[in-house]
Coordinates of C-alpha atoms and ligand atoms in Angstrom, one line a residue:
M1 CA 0.0 0.0 0.0
Q2 CA 1.2 3.5 -0.8
T3 CA 1.8 5.8 2.1
K4 CA -0.8 8.6 2.4
Y5 CA 0.1 12.0 3.9
V6 CA -1.4 14.4 6.4
V7 CA 0.3 17.9 6.4
V8 CA -0.4 20.0 9.4
L9 CA 0.4 23.7 9.0
G10 CA -0.5 27.0 10.6
S11 CA -1.4 30.0 8.5
L12 CA -2.0 32.6 11.2
L13 CA 0.5 32.4 14.0
S14 CA 2.8 29.9 15.7
G15 CA 2.4 28.5 19.2
L16 CA -1.1 27.2 18.6
G17 CA -0.2 23.7 19.4
K18 CA 0.2 22.2 15.9
G19 CA 2.3 19.5 17.6
I20 CA -0.6 18.5 19.8
V21 CA -3.0 18.4 16.8
T22 CA -0.5 16.3 14.8
S23 CA 0.1 13.9 17.8
S24 CA -3.6 13.6 18.5
L25 CA -4.3 12.7 14.8
A26 CA -1.5 10.2 14.8
K27 CA -2.8 8.7 18.0
I28 CA -6.3 8.3 16.6
L29 CA -5.1 6.7 13.4
S30 CA -2.9 4.4 15.3
L31 CA -5.9 3.2 17.3
Y32 CA -7.3 2.1 14.0
G33 CA -4.3 -0.1 13.6
Y34 CA -2.6 2.0 10.8
N35 CA 1.2 2.2 10.8
V36 CA 1.7 6.0 11.3
M37 CA 4.6 8.2 12.2
P38 CA 5.0 12.0 12.6
L39 CA 7.7 14.0 10.8
K40 CA 8.5 17.6 11.5
F41 CA 10.2 20.3 9.5
D42 CA 11.6 23.4 11.2
G43 CA 12.9 26.2 9.0
Y44 CA 15.8 27.4 11.1
L45 CA 19.3 27.0 9.7
N46 CA 20.7 25.1 12.8
F47 CA 21.5 21.5 11.9
D48 CA 19.6 20.4 15.0
C49 CA 18.3 21.8 18.2
G50 CA 21.3 20.9 20.4
T51 CA 23.0 24.4 20.2
M52 CA 19.8 26.4 20.8
N53 CA 18.9 28.3 24.0
P54 CA 16.2 26.5 25.9
F55 CA 15.1 29.8 27.3
R56 CA 14.1 31.0 23.9
H57 CA 13.3 27.9 22.0
G58 CA 12.0 25.6 24.7
E59 CA 13.4 22.3 25.7
V60 CA 15.8 20.3 23.6
F61 CA 14.3 16.8 23.3
V62 CA 16.6 13.8 22.9
L63 CA 15.6 10.7 20.9
E64 CA 16.7 7.1 21.6
D65 CA 19.3 7.5 18.8
G66 CA 20.8 10.6 20.5
S67 CA 19.4 13.2 18.1
E68 CA 18.8 16.5 19.7
V69 CA 15.4 17.7 18.4
D70 CA 12.5 20.1 18.7
M71 CA 10.3 19.7 21.8
D72 CA 7.3 18.7 19.5
F73 CA 9.0 15.3 19.2
G74 CA 8.4 14.8 22.9
T75 CA 4.7 15.4 22.3
Y76 CA 4.6 12.9 19.5
E77 CA 6.3 10.1 21.5
R78 CA 4.1 10.8 24.6
F79 CA 0.9 10.5 22.6
L80 CA 1.9 7.7 20.3
N81 CA 3.9 5.7 22.8
K82 CA 6.4 4.9 20.0
D83 CA 10.1 5.9 19.6
V84 CA 10.8 8.4 16.8
T85 CA 14.2 8.3 15.0
K86 CA 16.3 11.0 13.4
D87 CA 14.8 10.1 10.0
F88 CA 11.7 12.0 11.0
T89 CA 13.3 15.3 11.8
L90 CA 14.2 17.8 9.2
T91 CA 15.5 21.3 9.6
G92 CA 16.4 24.0 7.1
G93 CA 20.0 23.6 8.1
K94 CA 19.9 19.8 7.5
V95 CA 18.2 20.2 4.1
M96 CA 20.7 22.9 3.0
S97 CA 23.8 21.1 4.2
E98 CA 22.7 17.9 2.4
I99 CA 22.0 19.8 -0.8
I100 CA 25.4 21.4 -0.7
A101 CA 27.1 18.1 0.1
K102 CA 25.3 16.6 -3.0
E103 CA 26.4 19.6 -5.1
R104 CA 30.0 19.1 -4.0
K105 CA 29.8 15.4 -4.8
G106 CA 28.8 16.3 -8.3
D107 CA 25.2 15.1 -8.2
F108 CA 24.0 18.2 -10.0
L109 CA 26.9 18.6 -12.5
G110 CA 26.1 21.1 -15.2
T111 CA 23.1 22.7 -13.6
D112 CA 22.5 25.7 -11.4
V113 CA 21.1 24.3 -8.2
Q114 CA 17.8 25.9 -7.3
I115 CA 15.2 25.9 -4.6
I116 CA 12.7 24.6 -7.2
P117 CA 13.2 21.8 -8.3
H118 CA 16.4 20.7 -6.5
V119 CA 15.5 21.4 -2.9
T120 CA 11.8 20.6 -3.2
D121 CA 12.6 17.4 -5.1
Y122 CA 15.1 16.4 -2.4
I123 CA 12.5 17.0 0.3
I124 CA 9.9 14.9 -1.4
E125 CA 12.4 12.1 -2.1
R126 CA 13.5 12.1 1.5
I127 CA 9.9 11.9 2.7
E128 CA 9.1 9.1 0.2
K129 CA 12.2 7.2 1.3
V130 CA 11.4 7.2 5.0
S131 CA 7.7 6.2 4.3
E132 CA 8.9 3.3 2.2
K133 CA 11.6 2.2 4.7
E134 CA 9.1 2.2 7.6
K135 CA 6.2 0.8 5.4
L136 CA 3.9 3.6 6.7
D137 CA 0.2 3.8 6.0
V138 CA 0.2 7.4 7.0
L139 CA 3.0 9.9 7.5
L140 CA 1.9 13.1 9.4
I141 CA 4.1 16.0 8.5
E142 CA 4.1 19.1 10.7
V143 CA 5.4 22.3 9.2
G144 CA 7.0 24.4 11.9
G145 CA 6.4 28.2 11.9
T146 CA 3.7 29.9 9.9
V147 CA 2.8 29.8 6.2
G148 CA 4.2 33.0 4.8
D149 CA 7.5 32.8 6.7
I150 CA 10.6 33.1 4.5
E151 CA 12.1 30.1 6.3
N152 CA 9.6 27.5 5.4
G153 CA 8.3 28.8 2.0
Y154 CA 10.1 26.2 0.0
F155 CA 8.9 23.4 2.3
V156 CA 5.3 24.5 1.9
E157 CA 5.9 24.4 -1.8
A158 CA 7.3 20.9 -1.5
M159 CA 4.1 19.9 0.3
R160 CA 2.0 21.3 -2.5
Q161 CA 4.0 19.3 -5.0
L162 CA 3.8 16.2 -2.7
S163 CA 0.0 16.5 -2.9
Q164 CA 0.2 16.2 -6.7
K165 CA 2.0 12.8 -6.4
H166 CA 0.3 11.3 -3.4
R167 CA -3.0 11.3 -1.5
T168 CA -2.4 14.2 0.9
V169 CA -4.7 15.9 3.3
F170 CA -4.0 19.4 4.6
V171 CA -4.9 20.5 8.1
D172 CA -4.7 24.2 8.8
V173 CA -4.5 25.2 12.5
T174 CA -5.8 28.6 13.1
Y175 CA -6.9 30.9 15.9
V176 CA -10.3 32.4 16.4
P177 CA -10.0 35.3 18.9
E178 CA -12.9 36.6 20.9
L179 CA -13.0 40.2 22.0
E180 CA -14.2 40.4 25.6
T181 CA -16.0 43.7 25.0
V182 CA -18.0 42.4 22.1
G183 CA -18.4 38.8 23.2
E184 CA -18.2 37.6 19.7
Q185 CA -15.8 35.1 18.0
K186 CA -13.9 36.8 15.1
T187 CA -13.2 35.0 11.9
K188 CA -11.5 37.7 9.9
P189 CA -7.9 36.7 10.8
T190 CA -8.7 33.1 9.7
Q191 CA -10.3 34.4 6.5
L192 CA -7.1 36.3 5.6
A193 CA -5.0 33.3 6.6
L194 CA -7.0 31.0 4.3
R195 CA -6.5 33.4 1.5
S196 CA -2.8 33.4 1.9
L197 CA -2.8 29.6 2.0
R198 CA -4.7 29.5 -1.3
Q199 CA -2.1 31.9 -2.8
D200 CA 0.4 29.1 -2.1
G201 CA -1.8 26.7 -3.9
I202 CA -3.1 24.9 -0.8
Q203 CA -6.7 24.2 -0.1
P204 CA -7.1 22.7 3.4
N205 CA -9.3 19.7 4.0
F206 CA -9.8 20.6 7.6
V207 CA -9.5 23.8 9.5
V208 CA -8.8 23.3 13.2
C209 CA -9.7 26.3 15.3
R210 CA -8.0 27.2 18.5
S211 CA -10.2 29.4 20.7
T212 CA -11.1 30.0 24.3
R213 CA -14.5 28.4 24.1
R214 CA -16.3 26.1 21.6
L215 CA -17.1 27.6 18.2
D216 CA -20.5 29.1 17.8
D217 CA -22.6 27.7 15.0
K218 CA -22.4 31.0 13.2
T219 CA -18.6 31.1 13.5
R220 CA -18.2 27.6 12.2
K221 CA -20.5 28.3 9.2
K222 CA -18.7 31.4 8.4
I223 CA -15.2 29.7 8.4
A224 CA -16.7 26.9 6.4
L225 CA -17.9 29.3 3.8
F226 CA -14.6 31.1 3.5
S227 CA -12.6 27.8 3.3
N228 CA -14.8 26.0 0.8
L229 CA -15.5 23.3 3.4
A230 CA -18.5 21.6 5.0
P231 CA -19.1 23.0 8.5
E232 CA -18.2 19.5 9.9
A233 CA -14.6 19.9 8.6
V234 CA -14.2 23.0 10.7
I235 CA -13.0 21.5 14.0
D236 CA -13.2 22.8 17.5
D237 CA -9.9 22.9 19.4
N238 CA -10.9 25.2 22.3
D239 CA -8.9 25.4 25.6
I240 CA -9.0 22.1 27.5
S241 CA -7.7 21.3 30.9
N242 CA -5.1 18.9 29.7
I243 CA -3.7 18.3 26.2
Y244 CA -4.3 14.5 26.3
E245 CA -8.0 15.2 26.0
L246 CA -7.6 16.4 22.4
P247 CA -7.8 13.0 20.8
L248 CA -11.1 12.5 22.6
R249 CA -12.4 15.9 21.4
L250 CA -11.4 15.1 17.8
V251 CA -13.2 11.7 17.9
E252 CA -16.2 13.4 19.4
Q253 CA -16.3 15.6 16.3
K254 CA -15.8 12.5 14.0
M255 CA -12.6 13.8 12.6
D256 CA -11.2 10.3 12.7
K257 CA -13.8 9.0 10.3
M258 CA -13.7 12.1 8.0
L259 CA -9.9 11.9 7.9
I260 CA -9.8 8.2 7.0
K261 CA -12.3 8.8 4.3
E262 CA -10.3 11.7 2.8
L263 CA -7.2 9.7 2.9
G264 CA -8.9 6.7 1.2
L265 CA -7.6 4.3 3.8
E266 CA -8.8 0.7 3.9
A267 CA -11.4 0.0 6.6
T268 CA -10.1 -1.4 9.9
T269 CA -11.5 -1.6 13.4
F270 CA -11.1 1.0 16.0
D271 CA -9.4 -0.3 19.2
E272 CA -12.2 0.7 21.6
K273 CA -10.5 -0.9 24.6
R274 CA -7.3 1.2 24.3
F275 CA -9.3 4.3 23.6
T276 CA -11.4 3.7 26.8
E277 CA -8.2 3.1 28.7
W278 CA -6.8 6.4 27.4
K279 CA -10.1 8.2 28.2
N280 CA -10.1 6.9 31.8
R281 CA -6.4 7.7 32.2
V282 CA -6.8 11.4 31.2
D283 CA -10.2 12.0 32.8
P284 CA -10.0 15.2 34.7
N285 CA -13.0 14.5 36.9
D286 CA -11.9 11.5 39.0
K287 CA -8.9 13.0 40.9
K288 CA -9.2 13.0 44.6
R289 CA -5.7 14.0 45.6
T290 CA -3.2 16.6 44.6
A291 CA 0.6 16.4 44.4
T292 CA 2.3 19.8 44.7
I293 CA 5.8 19.7 43.3
A294 CA 8.3 22.5 43.4
I295 CA 10.6 22.7 40.3
V296 CA 13.7 24.7 41.2
G297 CA 15.4 25.7 38.0
K298 CA 16.9 28.5 36.1
Y299 CA 14.7 28.6 33.0
V300 CA 11.4 28.6 34.9
N301 CA 10.2 31.8 33.2
L302 CA 9.7 29.8 30.0
K303 CA 7.8 26.7 31.1
D304 CA 8.5 25.1 27.8
S305 CA 12.2 24.8 28.8
Y306 CA 11.1 21.9 31.1
A307 CA 8.3 20.5 28.9
S308 CA 9.2 16.8 29.3
V309 CA 9.7 17.2 33.1
K310 CA 6.3 18.7 33.4
E311 CA 4.6 16.1 31.3
A312 CA 6.4 13.2 33.0
L313 CA 5.1 14.5 36.4
M314 CA 1.7 14.7 34.8
H315 CA 1.8 11.1 33.6
A316 CA 2.8 9.9 37.0
A317 CA 0.0 12.0 38.6
L318 CA -2.6 10.7 36.1
A319 CA -1.5 7.1 36.9
C320 CA -2.0 7.9 40.6
K321 CA -5.4 9.5 39.8
A322 CA -4.1 12.7 41.3
N323 CA -4.1 16.3 40.3
L324 CA -0.7 17.9 39.8
K325 CA 0.2 21.4 41.0
I326 CA 3.7 22.7 40.0
N327 CA 5.3 25.6 41.9
W328 CA 7.9 27.0 39.5
I329 CA 10.7 28.5 41.5
E330 CA 13.6 30.6 40.1
S331 CA 16.6 29.0 41.8
E332 CA 18.6 32.3 42.0
T333 CA 16.1 33.5 44.6
F334 CA 17.6 31.0 47.1
E335 CA 20.9 32.7 46.8
E336 CA 19.5 36.0 48.2
S337 CA 19.1 36.9 51.8
S338 CA 15.4 37.5 51.5
V339 CA 13.9 34.5 49.7
G340 CA 10.3 35.7 50.4
S341 CA 7.6 34.1 48.3
S342 CA 10.0 31.4 46.9
L343 CA 10.5 29.9 50.3
A344 CA 6.7 29.8 50.8
A345 CA 6.4 28.0 47.4
L346 CA 9.1 25.5 48.5
K347 CA 7.6 24.9 51.9
S348 CA 4.1 24.2 50.6
A349 CA 5.5 21.5 48.2
D350 CA 5.2 17.8 48.8
G351 CA 8.2 17.1 46.6
I352 CA 11.1 19.1 45.3
L353 CA 12.7 18.6 41.8
V354 CA 15.9 20.0 40.4
P355 CA 15.9 19.5 36.6
G356 CA 18.8 19.5 34.1
G357 CA 20.7 22.6 33.1
F358 CA 24.0 24.1 32.0
G359 CA 26.3 26.7 33.5
Q360 CA 26.8 27.9 37.0
R361 CA 24.1 30.6 37.2
G362 CA 21.5 29.6 39.8
T363 CA 23.2 26.4 41.0
E364 CA 24.0 27.6 44.5
G365 CA 20.2 28.2 44.9
M366 CA 19.5 24.7 43.7
I367 CA 22.0 23.3 46.2
N368 CA 20.2 25.2 49.0
A369 CA 16.9 23.8 47.9
I370 CA 18.3 20.3 47.9
E371 CA 19.7 20.8 51.4
Y372 CA 16.3 21.9 52.5
A373 CA 14.7 18.8 51.0
R374 CA 17.3 16.5 52.7
V375 CA 17.2 18.1 56.1
N376 CA 13.4 18.4 56.2
K377 CA 12.9 14.9 54.6
I378 CA 10.9 16.2 51.6
P379 CA 10.9 13.8 48.7
Y380 CA 13.5 14.9 46.1
L381 CA 14.1 14.0 42.5
G382 CA 17.2 15.2 40.6
L383 CA 17.7 15.0 36.9
C384 CA 21.1 15.2 35.4
L385 CA 22.4 18.5 36.8
G386 CA 20.0 17.8 39.6
M387 CA 22.0 14.6 40.4
Q388 CA 25.3 16.4 40.1
L389 CA 24.1 19.0 42.6
M390 CA 22.7 16.4 45.0
A391 CA 26.2 14.9 45.1
I392 CA 27.8 18.3 45.7
E393 CA 25.4 19.2 48.4
Y394 CA 26.1 15.9 50.2
A395 CA 29.9 16.4 49.8
R396 CA 29.7 19.9 51.3
N397 CA 27.2 19.4 54.1
V398 CA 27.6 15.8 55.1
C399 CA 31.1 14.8 54.1
G400 CA 32.6 18.1 55.2
L401 CA 34.3 19.0 51.9
P402 CA 33.9 22.8 51.8
G403 CA 33.9 24.3 48.3
A404 CA 33.0 21.0 46.7
T405 CA 31.7 21.8 43.2
S406 CA 31.7 20.8 39.6
G407 CA 34.5 21.2 37.0
E408 CA 31.8 22.9 34.9
F409 CA 31.6 25.8 37.4
D410 CA 35.2 26.0 38.5
P411 CA 37.8 23.9 36.6
K412 CA 40.5 24.7 39.1
A413 CA 38.5 23.8 42.3
D414 CA 40.1 21.6 45.0
H415 CA 37.2 19.2 45.3
K416 CA 35.6 18.5 41.9
I417 CA 32.9 16.0 42.9
I418 CA 31.6 16.3 39.3
D419 CA 34.1 16.5 36.4
L420 CA 34.4 16.4 32.7
M421 CA 34.1 12.9 31.2
E422 CA 37.4 11.5 29.8
E423 CA 36.2 11.5 26.1
Q424 CA 34.8 15.1 26.6
K425 CA 38.3 16.4 27.4
R426 CA 39.2 15.7 23.7
T427 CA 36.1 17.3 22.2
T428 CA 36.2 20.8 20.8
L429 CA 33.1 20.9 18.6
K430 CA 29.9 21.7 20.4
G431 CA 27.1 20.4 18.2
G432 CA 26.0 16.8 18.9
T433 CA 29.1 15.9 20.9
M434 CA 27.7 15.3 24.4
R435 CA 27.0 11.9 25.8
L436 CA 23.7 11.6 24.0
G437 CA 20.8 9.2 23.6
S438 CA 20.0 5.8 25.2
W439 CA 22.6 4.2 27.5
D440 CA 22.4 1.1 29.7
A441 CA 22.6 1.1 33.5
S442 CA 22.7 -1.7 36.1
I443 CA 20.8 -1.2 39.3
K444 CA 21.8 -2.6 42.7
P445 CA 19.1 -4.8 44.2
G446 CA 17.7 -3.6 47.5
T447 CA 17.9 0.1 46.5
S448 CA 14.9 2.5 46.1
A449 CA 15.8 2.8 42.4
H450 CA 15.6 -1.0 42.0
A451 CA 12.2 -0.9 43.6
A452 CA 11.1 1.9 41.3
Y453 CA 12.2 0.2 38.1
G454 CA 11.6 -3.4 39.3
S455 CA 14.6 -4.4 37.3
D456 CA 18.4 -4.9 37.4
A457 CA 19.0 -3.5 33.9
I458 CA 17.5 -0.3 32.5
T459 CA 18.1 2.1 29.6
E460 CA 17.5 5.8 29.8
R461 CA 18.3 8.8 27.6
H462 CA 21.2 11.1 28.3
R463 CA 22.5 14.6 27.5
H464 CA 25.6 15.7 29.4
R465 CA 29.3 16.3 29.4
Y466 CA 30.1 16.0 33.1
E467 CA 29.8 13.0 35.4
M468 CA 30.4 12.0 39.0
N469 CA 34.1 11.9 39.8
N470 CA 35.0 8.4 40.8
A471 CA 37.8 9.6 43.1
Y472 CA 35.0 10.8 45.5
K473 CA 32.7 7.9 45.2
R474 CA 34.1 6.1 48.3
V475 CA 34.0 9.3 50.4
L476 CA 30.4 9.9 49.6
E477 CA 29.4 6.2 50.1
D478 CA 31.2 6.0 53.4
K479 CA 29.0 8.9 54.6
G480 CA 25.8 7.1 53.5
L481 CA 25.1 8.3 50.0
V482 CA 23.9 5.3 48.0
V483 CA 25.2 4.7 44.5
S484 CA 22.3 2.7 43.2
A485 CA 23.1 2.4 39.6
T486 CA 26.2 2.6 37.3
T487 CA 26.9 1.8 33.7
P488 CA 27.3 -2.0 33.3
D489 CA 31.1 -1.6 33.4
G490 CA 30.8 0.2 36.7
N491 CA 32.6 3.3 35.3
L492 CA 29.9 6.0 35.3
V493 CA 27.5 6.7 38.2
E494 CA 23.9 6.7 36.9
I495 CA 21.7 6.9 40.0
I496 CA 22.3 8.0 43.5
E497 CA 19.9 8.1 46.5
W498 CA 19.6 9.1 50.1
K499 CA 19.2 6.4 52.8
N500 CA 15.9 6.1 54.7
Q501 CA 14.1 9.0 53.0
F502 CA 13.0 9.5 49.4
G503 CA 15.8 11.3 47.5
M504 CA 16.8 9.9 44.2
A505 CA 18.7 11.4 41.3
T506 CA 20.0 10.3 38.0
Q507 CA 22.6 11.4 35.4
A508 CA 20.0 10.5 32.8
H509 CA 16.8 12.2 31.7
P510 CA 14.0 9.7 32.4
E511 CA 11.5 12.4 31.5
F512 CA 12.2 11.8 27.8
K513 CA 10.9 8.3 28.0
S514 CA 7.8 9.0 30.0
R515 CA 4.5 8.4 28.2
V516 CA 0.8 8.8 29.2
E517 CA 0.4 5.0 28.9
R518 CA 3.8 4.3 30.5
P519 CA 4.9 6.8 33.1
A520 CA 8.7 7.0 33.9
P521 CA 9.4 4.7 36.9
M522 CA 11.4 7.3 38.8
F523 CA 8.7 9.9 38.4
L524 CA 6.1 7.5 39.5
A525 CA 8.1 6.6 42.6
F526 CA 8.7 10.3 43.3
V527 CA 5.0 11.4 42.9
R528 CA 3.9 8.5 44.9
S529 CA 6.2 9.6 47.8
A530 CA 5.0 13.1 47.5
L531 CA 1.4 12.0 47.6
A532 CA 2.1 9.8 50.6
R533 CA 3.5 12.8 52.4
S534 CA 0.6 15.2 51.4
N535 CA -2.3 12.7 51.8
P536 CA -1.2 9.8 54.0
I537 CA -3.1 6.7 52.6
S538 CA -2.7 3.1 53.2
E539 CA -0.1 1.1 51.2
E540 CA -2.9 -1.0 49.7
T541 CA -4.8 1.9 48.2
M542 CA -1.6 3.3 46.9
T543 CA -0.5 0.2 45.1
Y544 CA -4.0 -0.2 43.7
S545 CA -4.0 3.3 42.2
L546 CA -0.7 3.0 40.6
L547 CA 0.0 1.8 37.1
K548 CA 2.2 -1.3 37.1
Ligands
LIG1 N1 25.7 20.7 32.6 C1 25.7 19.3 33.1 C2 26.6 18.4 32.1 O1 26.9 18.8 31.0 C3 24.3 18.7 33.2 C4 23.7 18.6 31.9 C5 22.2 18.4 32.0 O2 21.6 18.6 33.0 N2 21.6 18.0 30.9 O3 27.0 17.4 32.5

């Protein structure tokens, strides 16, 4: 069977959640048993996301194969419960560097290399190749940015050409504002956006409308009129309490059936059982408890910087049938003499989490927060930098090593508890050179980490240059810090924990592998401890309410 295509684009503004729409459509199609995958194009000229600033661009997501990609890939994996590979990520930088490499090789001898046809043909070929390799029924292609941007113009043109060769459905995600003073949904921006889409030769098959409340009948009809569509093809995507409800909303509006018809897919049966499980899992109405988690980081002003951490906490809370409340705390505030409202936010939390990060700024505040968690026996979870700082805090305050730090912050320090990995000392290039992607670890039986994973051997994704310095391992262990997991050869420390209280941290990023249907074990253990602290319940009830 030939692969069919769904192209999701935005014609009005970015940030409307095209990734969530793409993921929800992929999820629904997968419930029909079709072999589907998402692919994303981003127009920027970076080769990948690894060198971008999380504070501006949001989190850098890491795939199993070590690719550093756009945060939308996290959304795809969390919905689809499937690993995506580098074949499904395309950036302007990657496209151009591959075109130039081809030109240098002599693939275009005697021609002037042009956007049309050389770049557009190359994009189509690449898409066809991956569809064939993976034997896909449907490939969903998300176009980053907005139609009309200079960066993605050639990609949008390639999508138009793709639709001439293959069955392709276009989904336009738009925004329908509502002026409070008038109390009326306004369609003019969408009308103009649809016009610009048509100028590019694209007629959408569906218009998905982001709005604060459901579309009025009048609004839907008006958009349908201006988009040459039936009113049913104008889809409601109004604000919902959690993103995982979107597949439910789309099925409610029969978008699944309409999409399958438009794509001309062979009939299959819908997996009602898995759909009901999903529905029950994400139901916002059956939560009796709340876990309040303080995230102490340095990029907290842009919540997208910690997207996977937030979602992994959410998956764990959903599995425990609990609400999640996150207190975002700027770590630098714990370095000042008057911590004010930040301390109150920390004190009211049932669990404290220090996420990953780079550079020294804010780390002293994180160390103070970790000390607070340890001394007051508040459940703690540390991720990557959060593990390195947990070791440093322990070295300073329990092992009596003043000034203990990381080589990242002070390469000349006396006690570098954390130091550059051997192979990193020889690395000068910055792009794609960290310890990246999936790595194995062996867990010591009898530890809390072992209880959390229920296994001796695990794999988690990584993204770091520094590691725990083995010269200090004995010192820390002698004073009670538990090294609960290392790489199978015993060389790199992967997980550490406190004794007799919940405090666990890893050099990895378990948040990258957390899914709605399969929460990350460490997050589950952490949220479970936080809930036990906030709402003491019997062990029995607790085990029952957890996903195994
Ligand atoms: N900056 C630290 C390192 O490179 C931690 C990285 C992270 O938290 N992802 O090792």
